[in-house]
Amino acid sequence: MKSYSLGKGILCLLFLVVGSLCSPNTAFLQQKGEMIPRIKDAAARAFLSVERFEIDENKNVPYSVRGRLAVDVNLSDVSEVRQILKKSSAVFRIDTTTDDFLQKQITRDDLGMTHARVQQTYKGIPVYGGELILHSDAANTLKEINGKFVPGLNLDVSAWISGEQALQTALQDLRPATYRWLNSEQERVLKEVLNDENATWLPKPLLMIAPRNGDFEKGEYRLVWKMTIAIDGEKLGNYEYFIDAKTGEVINKFNSMPNDDAIGTGTSNYNGTVSFHTNTIVGGYEMYNILRNIKTYTANNGTSLPGTLLTDSDNTWDATAQRSAVDAHWAAEAVRDFYLVVFNRNSFDNTGAQVRSTVHYGSNYNNAFWNGAQLVFGDGDGVTFSSLTSIDVCGHEFAHAVTQYTAGLIYQGESGALNEAFSDVFGTNVEFYATPAKANWLIGEECYTPGTGGDALRYMNNPNLGGQPDTYDGTHWFSQTGCVPSQSNDYCGVHTNSGVLNYAYYLMSQGGSGTNDIGTSFNITGIGITTTRSIAYRALTVYLTSGSNYASARTAFLSAAADLYPDVSGQRSQEYVATGDAFVAVGIGVKLIAKNNFTSGTIKINGLSASSGYVFFAAVGGSQTLEAIPQQFQTYDRVWNTSGNGLSNWQKQPQGGQPAPIQGATNVIYTFNPVLGDNNATYIADLKKRYNVYRNDLTDFDGTVSAGIVAQIVELNSGVVSAPAQQTINSRDYRFYQWSDGVLASSRTVAPIDNMTLTAQYKAHLASSSSAATAPNNQREVSQVGWLLSSGLPERRPHMVCKIH
Ligand code: TI1
Ligand code: ZN
């Protein structure tokens, strides 16, 4: 055994004396990391050169050593392989008095490399999972040793029970079962497939060293009888049993058949008979979809989570008590598939996190929720709710998980309302995906008030029906002013104000027309749910942030729509326009009408805000109407674009004829024939408030000016107004001006007061001898008017007022 090369042997002996590295009993060194330098040193001595050295730091044993380890090796010779390993005992912490290796397999590949696979033994007994592979290249250089060696074993290897007793224990544990070895056809097939006359399914208990519960990390190794029990029928599987050879206890068991996935069928609350994936276990099935990593539990009407994983003996889940679990498990699969298939999202965290659902949470519990780690469903009290496991509720709760891992919308105020709305939006999307035939825009219709048909908790297509607003700040809007979020106010109405985004989403998808609570009329052509779900998903996952509000939800949706549905030939996509329109319809943002590159068209403006300018995008084609102009914007007359084009070819056509201002107009149509230079410009209509300044002409002369003529239109908020030109009488005429607010001035800057009147009185100076006033001047009115000349000149004061007839 001790056939070390001279140098290495001396080294090891030295260590025995100095530091006892060769002994596995080095507890003080086994602290994480402390032994590693010594093991590396040992590798450096054991091998010619090491290029890469990987070690399991918990176990202080390498799992891959690569380099130019040794030359002229012959791995086909098992004794040489054993020799090599024994020479590197300090590297793997091999105890040469107890540890050894059995040849398992030798392969030679196309590159001329040889791979020798060996099974670790301890006192001659195979160690479960203890396996190393040695690799040599075509030039017989040992390149690598990798695999798992279990060092430090210390146990007695005499069995106290027989293999036969152990087998009986395993069979007892599995009973009843259909044994594959009793099926002669299966036996024949096995012999044929393996081309081995002696091959059989009959279990053969083998003595092994294996860890309790299969826990290699903990490493409580026992002497076991290990066997594979091949079962057909309901329990189909290859069951690996590990029976403690001292105590007869089953220390580990599992089904190793590569696909132990089973299809269960069950009776659901809301979806009739459904099928879903379960896992075969000893004695039955559990609600565990291995492939998609979905587990469904019951809280058994308690509140501890996750509760108990559901099991069933025959995979037909038809008990009444199983219905909610059937719904939840089936729905979880549908939701998981929806995100995977539609968005290529692998579970809520996009890395395949387990989807856990717990049903029967609490007693008569009228809610469902996502607790940050799993889905939880109440049974409902039977009046307000029946079991809250309907597909849209499951989809709603799962969406909270997606939101948590993406936008992270804070669950209060507007961001909380958006969070809730996204849950309804994706809950509904899942409903349309999983159950298209019965899908609708109602939320919770299957479980809400089981005694009342046709109603729902919320209505995406008509939020008002569920007491939710369909307009931002409109009817039912939960005011955020001074609101301090708490559970009792639903964190400032998160389940109320969600109606606004719910409705916007509905309008985007399905279209609709009407007038919202703030008087904005809309008419939207829906773009379909498969389009809107992509836009919404992108808004949620790419643009929204934890503190987003409704205004930023709009821009997030628009950005998502622009990404997914870009301009076509410089024109806004239909999807983009519908997205913008839907937000305008719910009172968010101003109407964005397609952009540019049109050849002809008409502009429509609505949803005006009381600002000086109104920015919009010119529409592509179609009939666009400037409509619903609030009263204070009586007219406007300037439209320009940011390219600086004057748009002189734009023609204003106020409804009701030109050129009169349109008092309270609801429609003004602009038509235009844009030129190439108008492309990619933002068009701005500058809305003006119009002030009519009338001249109330009290002249005592016969004149050409008649009373009540509009002298000037002052637009917007201010402007300088001058009195109308004086009628020339002669050089000594005088004038008198008075404004309707009492100010005396011939010209002034006016404040925005509608229809202000300027009274201009024109008087003749009777002292004049050269009265050249135009006849007839027999209606002269002479008023006593103070007149102060500038200083340095004599004061001339009219002193009488008379009327000549
Ligand atoms: S996310 C969860 C919040 C519940 C808080 C209580 C712990 C929620 O929004 N639950 C949904 C359940 C639901 C979903 C019911 C769709 C019906 C249809 C919900 O809307 N709950 C309502 C009853 C609420 O909490 O006001
Ligand atoms: Zn919710």
Short mmCIF file of N, CA, C and O in Angstrom, two decimals, residues 35 61 78 90 124 170 200 244 274 298 312 325 392 422 424 463 477 552 662 713 782 805:
data_model
loop_
_atom_site.label_atom_id
_atom_site.label_comp_id
_atom_site.label_asym_id
_atom_site.label_seq_id
_atom_site.Cartn_x
_atom_site.Cartn_y
_atom_site.Cartn_z
N MET A 35 -7.54 25.26 5.84
CA MET A 35 -6.77 24.14 5.31
C MET A 35 -6.40 24.32 3.85
O MET A 35 -5.54 23.61 3.34
N VAL A 61 -12.16 19.94 0.25
CA VAL A 61 -11.77 18.89 -0.68
C VAL A 61 -11.93 19.42 -2.11
O VAL A 61 -12.95 20.04 -2.42
N VAL A 78 -6.51 0.04 -13.92
CA VAL A 78 -7.14 0.53 -12.69
C VAL A 78 -6.15 0.62 -11.54
O VAL A 78 -6.24 1.49 -10.68
N ALA A 90 -2.92 13.50 -0.01
CA ALA A 90 -2.94 14.74 0.79
C ALA A 90 -3.78 15.82 0.11
O ALA A 90 -4.25 16.75 0.76
N GLY A 124 -14.00 -0.88 1.64
CA GLY A 124 -14.51 -1.79 0.62
C GLY A 124 -15.96 -1.57 0.23
O GLY A 124 -16.47 -2.20 -0.70
N ALA A 170 -38.58 -1.68 2.48
CA ALA A 170 -38.87 -0.76 1.37
C ALA A 170 -40.20 -1.12 0.71
O ALA A 170 -41.03 -0.24 0.43
N THR A 200 -32.40 -7.51 -14.86
CA THR A 200 -33.73 -7.70 -14.26
C THR A 200 -34.11 -6.44 -13.49
O THR A 200 -33.25 -5.68 -13.04
N ASP A 244 -31.12 1.98 6.59
CA ASP A 244 -29.97 1.90 7.50
C ASP A 244 -29.68 0.43 7.81
O ASP A 244 -30.56 -0.29 8.30
N VAL A 274 -60.46 20.05 -14.53
CA VAL A 274 -59.23 20.54 -15.15
C VAL A 274 -58.10 19.54 -14.88
O VAL A 274 -58.20 18.70 -13.99
N THR A 298 -52.37 24.00 1.62
CA THR A 298 -53.57 24.44 2.32
C THR A 298 -53.19 24.92 3.71
O THR A 298 -52.31 24.34 4.35
N ASP A 312 -52.65 13.73 -2.70
CA ASP A 312 -53.83 12.95 -3.06
C ASP A 312 -53.35 11.55 -3.42
O ASP A 312 -52.28 11.38 -4.00
N ALA A 325 -57.95 24.25 -4.02
CA ALA A 325 -56.56 23.94 -4.37
C ALA A 325 -56.46 23.61 -5.86
O ALA A 325 -55.51 24.01 -6.53
N ASP A 392 -59.07 35.32 -12.39
CA ASP A 392 -58.61 36.73 -12.38
C ASP A 392 -58.03 37.13 -11.04
O ASP A 392 -57.13 37.97 -10.97
N PHE A 422 -52.52 47.40 -12.21
CA PHE A 422 -51.74 46.43 -12.97
C PHE A 422 -52.15 45.01 -12.60
O PHE A 422 -52.15 44.11 -13.43
N ASP A 424 -55.17 44.08 -11.64
CA ASP A 424 -56.43 43.81 -12.33
C ASP A 424 -56.19 43.63 -13.84
O ASP A 424 -56.78 42.74 -14.47
N PRO A 463 -65.85 51.46 -14.56
CA PRO A 463 -65.44 51.47 -13.16
C PRO A 463 -66.50 52.04 -12.21
O PRO A 463 -66.62 51.59 -11.07
N TRP A 477 -63.38 59.48 -7.34
CA TRP A 477 -61.93 59.58 -7.14
C TRP A 477 -61.67 59.75 -5.64
O TRP A 477 -62.30 60.56 -4.98
N SER A 552 -47.07 59.85 -14.77
CA SER A 552 -45.93 59.10 -15.29
C SER A 552 -46.36 57.75 -15.84
O SER A 552 -45.65 57.17 -16.68
N ILE A 662 -65.84 82.89 -32.15
CA ILE A 662 -66.85 81.87 -31.90
C ILE A 662 -67.07 81.75 -30.42
O ILE A 662 -66.32 81.09 -29.71
N ILE A 713 -59.41 93.76 -30.68
CA ILE A 713 -59.51 92.52 -29.91
C ILE A 713 -58.22 92.37 -29.14
O ILE A 713 -57.13 92.36 -29.71
N VAL A 782 -72.51 120.40 -25.24
CA VAL A 782 -71.35 121.03 -24.62
C VAL A 782 -71.32 120.63 -23.17
O VAL A 782 -72.27 120.84 -22.45
N HIS A 805 -79.95 124.66 -30.31
CA HIS A 805 -80.95 123.92 -31.10
C HIS A 805 -81.22 124.63 -32.40
O HIS A 805 -81.21 125.81 -32.48
#
